[in-house]
PDB file of C-alpha atoms and ligand atoms in Angstrom:
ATOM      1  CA  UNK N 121     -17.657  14.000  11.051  1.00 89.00           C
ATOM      2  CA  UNK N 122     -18.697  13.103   7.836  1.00 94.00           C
ATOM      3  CA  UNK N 123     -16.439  12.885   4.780  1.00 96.00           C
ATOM      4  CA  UNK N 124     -16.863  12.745   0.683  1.00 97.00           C
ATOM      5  CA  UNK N 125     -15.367   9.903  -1.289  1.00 98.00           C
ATOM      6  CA  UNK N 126     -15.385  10.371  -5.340  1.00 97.00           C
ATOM      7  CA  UNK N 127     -14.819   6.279  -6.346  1.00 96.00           C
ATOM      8  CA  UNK N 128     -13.705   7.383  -9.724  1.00 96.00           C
ATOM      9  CA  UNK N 129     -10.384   9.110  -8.282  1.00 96.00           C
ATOM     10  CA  UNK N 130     -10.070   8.446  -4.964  1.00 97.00           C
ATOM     11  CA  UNK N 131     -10.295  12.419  -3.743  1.00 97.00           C
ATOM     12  CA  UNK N 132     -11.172  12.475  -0.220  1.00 96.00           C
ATOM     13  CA  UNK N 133     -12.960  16.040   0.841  1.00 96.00           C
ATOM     14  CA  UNK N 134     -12.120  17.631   3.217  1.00 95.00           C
ATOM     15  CA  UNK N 135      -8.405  16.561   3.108  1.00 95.00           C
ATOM     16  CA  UNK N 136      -5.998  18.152   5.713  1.00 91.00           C
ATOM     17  CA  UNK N 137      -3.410  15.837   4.394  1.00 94.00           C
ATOM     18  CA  UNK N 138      -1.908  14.637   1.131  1.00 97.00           C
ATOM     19  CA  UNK N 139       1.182  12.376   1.490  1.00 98.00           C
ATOM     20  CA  UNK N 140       2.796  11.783  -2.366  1.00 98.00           C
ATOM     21  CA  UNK N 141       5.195   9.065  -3.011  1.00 98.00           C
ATOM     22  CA  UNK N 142       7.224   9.324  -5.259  1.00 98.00           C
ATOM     23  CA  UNK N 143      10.025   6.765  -7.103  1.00 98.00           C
ATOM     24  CA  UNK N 144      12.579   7.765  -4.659  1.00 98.00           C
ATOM     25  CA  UNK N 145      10.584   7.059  -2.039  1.00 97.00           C
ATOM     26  CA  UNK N 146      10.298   3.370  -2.257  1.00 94.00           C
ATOM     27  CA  UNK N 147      13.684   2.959  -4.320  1.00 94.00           C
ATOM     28  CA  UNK N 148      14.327  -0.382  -2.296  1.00 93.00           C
ATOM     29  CA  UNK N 149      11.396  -1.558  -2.425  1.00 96.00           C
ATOM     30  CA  UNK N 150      11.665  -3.191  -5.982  1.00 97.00           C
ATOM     31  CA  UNK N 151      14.127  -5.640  -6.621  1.00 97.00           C
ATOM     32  CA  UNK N 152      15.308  -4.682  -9.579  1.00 97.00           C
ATOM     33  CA  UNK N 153      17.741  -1.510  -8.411  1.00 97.00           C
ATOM     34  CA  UNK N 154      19.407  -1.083 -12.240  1.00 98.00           C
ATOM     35  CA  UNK N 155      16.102  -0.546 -13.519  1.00 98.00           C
ATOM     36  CA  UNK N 156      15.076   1.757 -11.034  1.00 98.00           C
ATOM     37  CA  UNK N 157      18.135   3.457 -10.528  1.00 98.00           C
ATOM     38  CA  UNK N 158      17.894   3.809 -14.799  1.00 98.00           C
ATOM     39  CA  UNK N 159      14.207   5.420 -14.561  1.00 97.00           C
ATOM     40  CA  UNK N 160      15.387   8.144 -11.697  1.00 98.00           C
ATOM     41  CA  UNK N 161      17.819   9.479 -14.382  1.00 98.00           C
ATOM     42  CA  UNK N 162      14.840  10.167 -16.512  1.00 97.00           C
ATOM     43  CA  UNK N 163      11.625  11.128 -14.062  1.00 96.00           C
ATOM     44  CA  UNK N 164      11.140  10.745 -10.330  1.00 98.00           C
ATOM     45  CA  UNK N 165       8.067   8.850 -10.962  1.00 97.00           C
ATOM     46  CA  UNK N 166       5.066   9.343  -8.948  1.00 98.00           C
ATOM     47  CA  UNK N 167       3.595   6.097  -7.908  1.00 98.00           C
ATOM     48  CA  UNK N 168       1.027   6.551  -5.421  1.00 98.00           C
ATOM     49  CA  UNK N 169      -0.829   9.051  -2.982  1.00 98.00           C
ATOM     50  CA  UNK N 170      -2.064   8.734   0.582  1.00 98.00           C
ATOM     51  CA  UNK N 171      -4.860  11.424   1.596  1.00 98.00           C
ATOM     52  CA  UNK N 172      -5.037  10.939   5.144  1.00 97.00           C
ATOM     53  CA  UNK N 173      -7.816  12.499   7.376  1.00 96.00           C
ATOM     54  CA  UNK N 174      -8.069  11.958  11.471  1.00 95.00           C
ATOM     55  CA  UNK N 175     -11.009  11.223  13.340  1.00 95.00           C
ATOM     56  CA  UNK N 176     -10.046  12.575  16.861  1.00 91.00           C
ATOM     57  CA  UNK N 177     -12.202  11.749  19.815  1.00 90.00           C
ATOM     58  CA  UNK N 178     -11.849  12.556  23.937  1.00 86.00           C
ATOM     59  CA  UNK N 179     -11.662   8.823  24.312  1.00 87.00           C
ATOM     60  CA  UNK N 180     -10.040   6.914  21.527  1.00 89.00           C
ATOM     61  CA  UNK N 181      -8.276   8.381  18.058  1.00 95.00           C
ATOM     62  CA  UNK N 182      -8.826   6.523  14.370  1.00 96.00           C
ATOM     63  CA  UNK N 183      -7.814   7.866  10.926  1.00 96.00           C
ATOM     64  CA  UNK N 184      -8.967   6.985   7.307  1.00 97.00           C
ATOM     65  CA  UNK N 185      -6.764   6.832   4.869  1.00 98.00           C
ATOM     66  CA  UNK N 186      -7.317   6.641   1.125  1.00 98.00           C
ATOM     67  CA  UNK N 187      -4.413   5.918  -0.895  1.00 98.00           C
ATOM     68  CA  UNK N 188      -4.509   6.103  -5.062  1.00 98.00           C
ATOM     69  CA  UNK N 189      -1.821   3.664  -6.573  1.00 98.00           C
ATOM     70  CA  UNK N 190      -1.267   4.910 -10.517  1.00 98.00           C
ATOM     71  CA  UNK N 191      -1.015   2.088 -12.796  1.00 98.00           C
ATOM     72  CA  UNK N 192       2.124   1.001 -13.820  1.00 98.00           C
ATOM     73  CA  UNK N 193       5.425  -1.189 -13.395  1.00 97.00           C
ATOM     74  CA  UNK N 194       9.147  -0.895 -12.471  1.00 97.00           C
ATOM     75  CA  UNK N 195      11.172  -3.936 -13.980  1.00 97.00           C
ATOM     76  CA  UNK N 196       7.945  -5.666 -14.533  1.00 97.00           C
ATOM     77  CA  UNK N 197       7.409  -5.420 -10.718  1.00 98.00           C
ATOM     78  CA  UNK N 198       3.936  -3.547 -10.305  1.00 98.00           C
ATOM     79  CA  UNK N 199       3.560  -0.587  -8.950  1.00 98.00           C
ATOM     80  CA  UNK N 200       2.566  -1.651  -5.097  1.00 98.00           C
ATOM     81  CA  UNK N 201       2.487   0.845  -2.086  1.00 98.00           C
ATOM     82  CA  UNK N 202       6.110   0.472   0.403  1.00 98.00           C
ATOM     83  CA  UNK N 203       4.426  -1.879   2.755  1.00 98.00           C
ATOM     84  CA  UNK N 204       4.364  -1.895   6.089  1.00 98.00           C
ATOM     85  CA  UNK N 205       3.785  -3.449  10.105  1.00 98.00           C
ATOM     86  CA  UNK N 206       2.351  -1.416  12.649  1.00 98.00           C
ATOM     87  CA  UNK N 207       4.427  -0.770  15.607  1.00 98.00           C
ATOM     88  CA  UNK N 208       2.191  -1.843  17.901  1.00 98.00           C
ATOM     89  CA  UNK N 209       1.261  -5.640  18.413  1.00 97.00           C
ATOM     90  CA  UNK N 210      -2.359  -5.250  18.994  1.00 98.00           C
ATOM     91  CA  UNK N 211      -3.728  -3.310  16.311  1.00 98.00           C
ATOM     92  CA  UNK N 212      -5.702  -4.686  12.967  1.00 98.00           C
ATOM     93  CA  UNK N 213      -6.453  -2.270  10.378  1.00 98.00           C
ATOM     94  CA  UNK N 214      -9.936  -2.850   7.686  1.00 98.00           C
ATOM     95  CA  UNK N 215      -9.116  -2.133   3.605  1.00 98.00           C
ATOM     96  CA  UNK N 216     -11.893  -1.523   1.477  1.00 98.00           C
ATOM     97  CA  UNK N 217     -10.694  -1.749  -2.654  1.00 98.00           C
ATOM     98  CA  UNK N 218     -13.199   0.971  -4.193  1.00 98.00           C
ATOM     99  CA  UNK N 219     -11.584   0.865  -7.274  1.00 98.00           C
ATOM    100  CA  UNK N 220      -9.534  -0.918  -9.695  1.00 98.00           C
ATOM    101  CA  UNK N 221      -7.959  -4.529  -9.345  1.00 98.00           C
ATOM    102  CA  UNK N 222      -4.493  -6.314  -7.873  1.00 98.00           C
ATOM    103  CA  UNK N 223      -3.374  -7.823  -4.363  1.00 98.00           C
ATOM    104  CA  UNK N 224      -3.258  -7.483  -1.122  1.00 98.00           C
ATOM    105  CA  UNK N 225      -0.328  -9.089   0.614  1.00 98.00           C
ATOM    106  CA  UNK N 226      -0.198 -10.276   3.594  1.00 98.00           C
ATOM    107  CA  UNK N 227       2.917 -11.403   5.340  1.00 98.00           C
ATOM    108  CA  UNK N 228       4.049 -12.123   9.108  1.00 98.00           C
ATOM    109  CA  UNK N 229       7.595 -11.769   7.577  1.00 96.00           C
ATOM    110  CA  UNK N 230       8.365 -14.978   9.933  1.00 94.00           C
ATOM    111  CA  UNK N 231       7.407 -17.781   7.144  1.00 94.00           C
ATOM    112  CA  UNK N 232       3.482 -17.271   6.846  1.00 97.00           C
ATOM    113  CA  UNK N 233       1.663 -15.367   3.900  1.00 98.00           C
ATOM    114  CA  UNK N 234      -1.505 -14.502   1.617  1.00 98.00           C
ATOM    115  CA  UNK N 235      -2.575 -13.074  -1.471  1.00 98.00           C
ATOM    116  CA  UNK N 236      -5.532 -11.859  -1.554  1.00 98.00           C
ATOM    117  CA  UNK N 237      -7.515 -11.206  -5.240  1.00 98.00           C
ATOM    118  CA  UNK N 238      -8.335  -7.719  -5.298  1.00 98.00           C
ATOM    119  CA  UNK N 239     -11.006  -5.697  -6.867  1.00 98.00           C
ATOM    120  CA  UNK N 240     -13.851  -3.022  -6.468  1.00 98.00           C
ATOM    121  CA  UNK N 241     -15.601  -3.970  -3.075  1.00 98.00           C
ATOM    122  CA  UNK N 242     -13.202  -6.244  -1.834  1.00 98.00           C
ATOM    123  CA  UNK N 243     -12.963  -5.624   1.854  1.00 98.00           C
ATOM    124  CA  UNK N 244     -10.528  -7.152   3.917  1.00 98.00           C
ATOM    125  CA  UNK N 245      -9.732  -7.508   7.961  1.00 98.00           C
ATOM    126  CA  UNK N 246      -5.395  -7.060   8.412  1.00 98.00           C
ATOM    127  CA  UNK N 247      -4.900  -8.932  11.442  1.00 98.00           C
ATOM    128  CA  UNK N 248      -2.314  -7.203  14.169  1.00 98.00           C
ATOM    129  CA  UNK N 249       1.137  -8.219  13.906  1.00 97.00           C
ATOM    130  CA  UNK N 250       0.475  -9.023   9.575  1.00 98.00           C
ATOM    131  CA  UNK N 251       3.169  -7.171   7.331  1.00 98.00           C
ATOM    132  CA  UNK N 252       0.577  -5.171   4.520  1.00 98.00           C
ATOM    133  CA  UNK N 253       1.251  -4.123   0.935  1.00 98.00           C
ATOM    134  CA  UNK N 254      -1.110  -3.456  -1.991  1.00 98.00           C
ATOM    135  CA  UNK N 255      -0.253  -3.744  -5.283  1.00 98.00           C
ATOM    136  CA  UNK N 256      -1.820  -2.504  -8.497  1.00 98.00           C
ATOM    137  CA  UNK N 257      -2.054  -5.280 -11.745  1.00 98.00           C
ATOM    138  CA  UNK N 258      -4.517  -3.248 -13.837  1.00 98.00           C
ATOM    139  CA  UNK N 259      -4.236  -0.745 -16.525  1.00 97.00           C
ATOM    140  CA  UNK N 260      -6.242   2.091 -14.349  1.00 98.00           C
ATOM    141  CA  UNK N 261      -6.081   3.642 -10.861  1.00 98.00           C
ATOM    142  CA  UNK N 262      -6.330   1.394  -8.003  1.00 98.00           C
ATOM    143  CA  UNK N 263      -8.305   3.297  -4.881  1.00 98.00           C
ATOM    144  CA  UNK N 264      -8.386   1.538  -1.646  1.00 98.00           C
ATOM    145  CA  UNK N 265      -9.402   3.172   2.276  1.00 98.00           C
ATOM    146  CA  UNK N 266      -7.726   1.747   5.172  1.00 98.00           C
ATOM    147  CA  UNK N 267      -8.956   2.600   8.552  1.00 98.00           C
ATOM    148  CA  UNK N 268      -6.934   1.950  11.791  1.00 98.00           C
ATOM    149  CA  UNK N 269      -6.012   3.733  15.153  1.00 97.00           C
ATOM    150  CA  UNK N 270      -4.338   6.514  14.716  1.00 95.00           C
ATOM    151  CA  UNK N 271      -1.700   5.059  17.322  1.00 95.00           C
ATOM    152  CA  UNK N 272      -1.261   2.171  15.310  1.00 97.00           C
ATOM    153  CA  UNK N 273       2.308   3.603  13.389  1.00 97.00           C
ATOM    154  CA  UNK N 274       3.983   2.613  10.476  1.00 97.00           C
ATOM    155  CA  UNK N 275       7.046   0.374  10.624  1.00 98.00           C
ATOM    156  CA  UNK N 276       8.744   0.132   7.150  1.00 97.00           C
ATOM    157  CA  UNK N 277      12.397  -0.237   8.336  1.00 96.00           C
ATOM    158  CA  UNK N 278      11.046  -4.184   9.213  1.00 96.00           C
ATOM    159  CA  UNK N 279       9.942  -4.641   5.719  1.00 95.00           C
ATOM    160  CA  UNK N 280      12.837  -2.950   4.117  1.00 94.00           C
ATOM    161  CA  UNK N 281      15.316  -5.589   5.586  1.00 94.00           C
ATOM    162  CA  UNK N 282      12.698  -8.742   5.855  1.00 95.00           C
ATOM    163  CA  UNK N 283      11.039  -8.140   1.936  1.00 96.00           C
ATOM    164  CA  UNK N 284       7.424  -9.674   1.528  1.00 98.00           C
ATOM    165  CA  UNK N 285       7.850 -13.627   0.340  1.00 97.00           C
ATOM    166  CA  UNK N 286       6.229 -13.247  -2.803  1.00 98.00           C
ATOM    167  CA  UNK N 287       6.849  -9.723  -5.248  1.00 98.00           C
ATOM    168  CA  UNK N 288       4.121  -9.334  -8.520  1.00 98.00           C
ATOM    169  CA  UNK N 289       5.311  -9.611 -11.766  1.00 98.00           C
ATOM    170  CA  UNK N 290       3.339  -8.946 -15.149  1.00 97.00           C
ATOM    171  CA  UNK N 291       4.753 -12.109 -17.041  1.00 97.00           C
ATOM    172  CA  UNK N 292       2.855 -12.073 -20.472  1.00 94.00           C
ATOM    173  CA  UNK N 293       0.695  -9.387 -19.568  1.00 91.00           C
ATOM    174  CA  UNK N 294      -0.479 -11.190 -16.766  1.00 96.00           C
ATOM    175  CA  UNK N 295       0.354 -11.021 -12.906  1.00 98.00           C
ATOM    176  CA  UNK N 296       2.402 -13.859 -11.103  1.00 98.00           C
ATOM    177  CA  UNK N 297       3.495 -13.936  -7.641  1.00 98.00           C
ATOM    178  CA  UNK N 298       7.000 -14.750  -7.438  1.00 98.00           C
ATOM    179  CA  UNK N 299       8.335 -16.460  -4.653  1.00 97.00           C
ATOM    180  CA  UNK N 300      11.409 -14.559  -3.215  1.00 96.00           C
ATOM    181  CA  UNK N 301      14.535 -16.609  -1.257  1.00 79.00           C
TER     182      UNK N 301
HETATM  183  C1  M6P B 631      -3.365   2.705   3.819  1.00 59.31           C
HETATM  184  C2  M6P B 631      -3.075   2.826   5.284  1.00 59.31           C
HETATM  185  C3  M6P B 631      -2.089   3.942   5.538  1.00 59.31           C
HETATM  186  C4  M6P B 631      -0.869   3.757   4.657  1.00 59.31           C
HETATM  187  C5  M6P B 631      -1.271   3.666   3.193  1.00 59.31           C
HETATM  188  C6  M6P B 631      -0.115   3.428   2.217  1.00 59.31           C
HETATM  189  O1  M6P B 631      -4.119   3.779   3.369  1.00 59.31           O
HETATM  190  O2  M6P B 631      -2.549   1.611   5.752  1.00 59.31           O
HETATM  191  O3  M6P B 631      -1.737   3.955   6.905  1.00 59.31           O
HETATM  192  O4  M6P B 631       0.057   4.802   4.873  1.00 59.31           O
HETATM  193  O5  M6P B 631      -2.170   2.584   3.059  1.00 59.31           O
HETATM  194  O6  M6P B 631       0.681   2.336   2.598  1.00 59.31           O
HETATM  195  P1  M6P B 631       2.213   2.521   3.045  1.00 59.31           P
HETATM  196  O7  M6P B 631       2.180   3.365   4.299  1.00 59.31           O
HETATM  197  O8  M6P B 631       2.672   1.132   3.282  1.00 59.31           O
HETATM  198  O9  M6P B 631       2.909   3.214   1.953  1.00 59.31           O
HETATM  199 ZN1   ZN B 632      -1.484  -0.448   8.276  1.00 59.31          ZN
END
């Protein structure tokens, strides 16, 4: 199976799958709940888009996933993607940054973390087990492609009541990591 990737926008052809998310989709996420509370009065904003496609085999199932994160920020938090853990123990995932700049962050959720520098052709391995998040610090769209096993699964509800150590901030134009308590 062989699939198209435009690096300019991050549309994925063919794409069975297009998963929008949208303000009210990762309300909690940001800390700052006036703010986005104040903003859902106005616009349900869209932040980011997943286009998902699955690569199914007799033997063993993986999926690609590109996901375009709009530039932008919520309380001066950065627009970031909700973040997640797979559900099961054993099982990595690779991100590839095709376009645009910010962070990866990485996070057991249990005291250890990174931040890693993002821009175009930044690849990086997501170790099992490693809470993931991107977020986007520049002006344009950030495009990344993940790539995992398609029985990897997505748990948010850990990172919803855990919260990544650090959050991004744009403080003077410029992003900081922000250590949380
Ligand atoms: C990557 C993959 C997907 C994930 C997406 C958005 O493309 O890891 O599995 O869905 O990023 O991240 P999140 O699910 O945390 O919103
Ligand atoms: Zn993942």
């Amino acid at each position: 199976m062989t699939l198209t990737l435009d690096p300019e926008n991050g549309i994925l052809d063919p794409c069975p799958q297009i998963t929008p998310r949208y303000l009210s989709d990762l309300k909690m996420m940001f800390k700052d709940q006036q703010v986005v509370d104040e903003i859902l009065k106005e616009e349900n904003r869209l932040i980011y888009e997943i286009r998902y496609y699955p690569f199914r085999t007799s033997k063993s199932d993986m999926a690609l996933a590109v996901t375009r994160i709009f530039p932008g920020s919520i309380g001066g938090e950065y627009h970031m993607t909700k973040g997640h853990k797979h559900e099961r123990d054993d099982q990595p995932e690779v991100y590839y940054c095709v376009k645009g700049e910010g962070f990866l962050l990485l996070d057991t959720l249990e005291g250890e973390f990174q931040a890693i520098p993002w821009r175009a052709g930044t690849i990086t391995h997501i170790p099992p087990m490693w809470a993931h998040r991107v977020i986007n610090t520049g002006t344009d769209l950030l495009v990344f492609i993940g790539v995992f096993h398609l029985s990897a699964g997505h748990d948010y509800e850990i990172v919803a009541q855990k919260g990544f150590s650090y959050r991004v901030y744009a403080v003077d134009g410029k992003p900081a990591l922000i250590r949380q308590t």
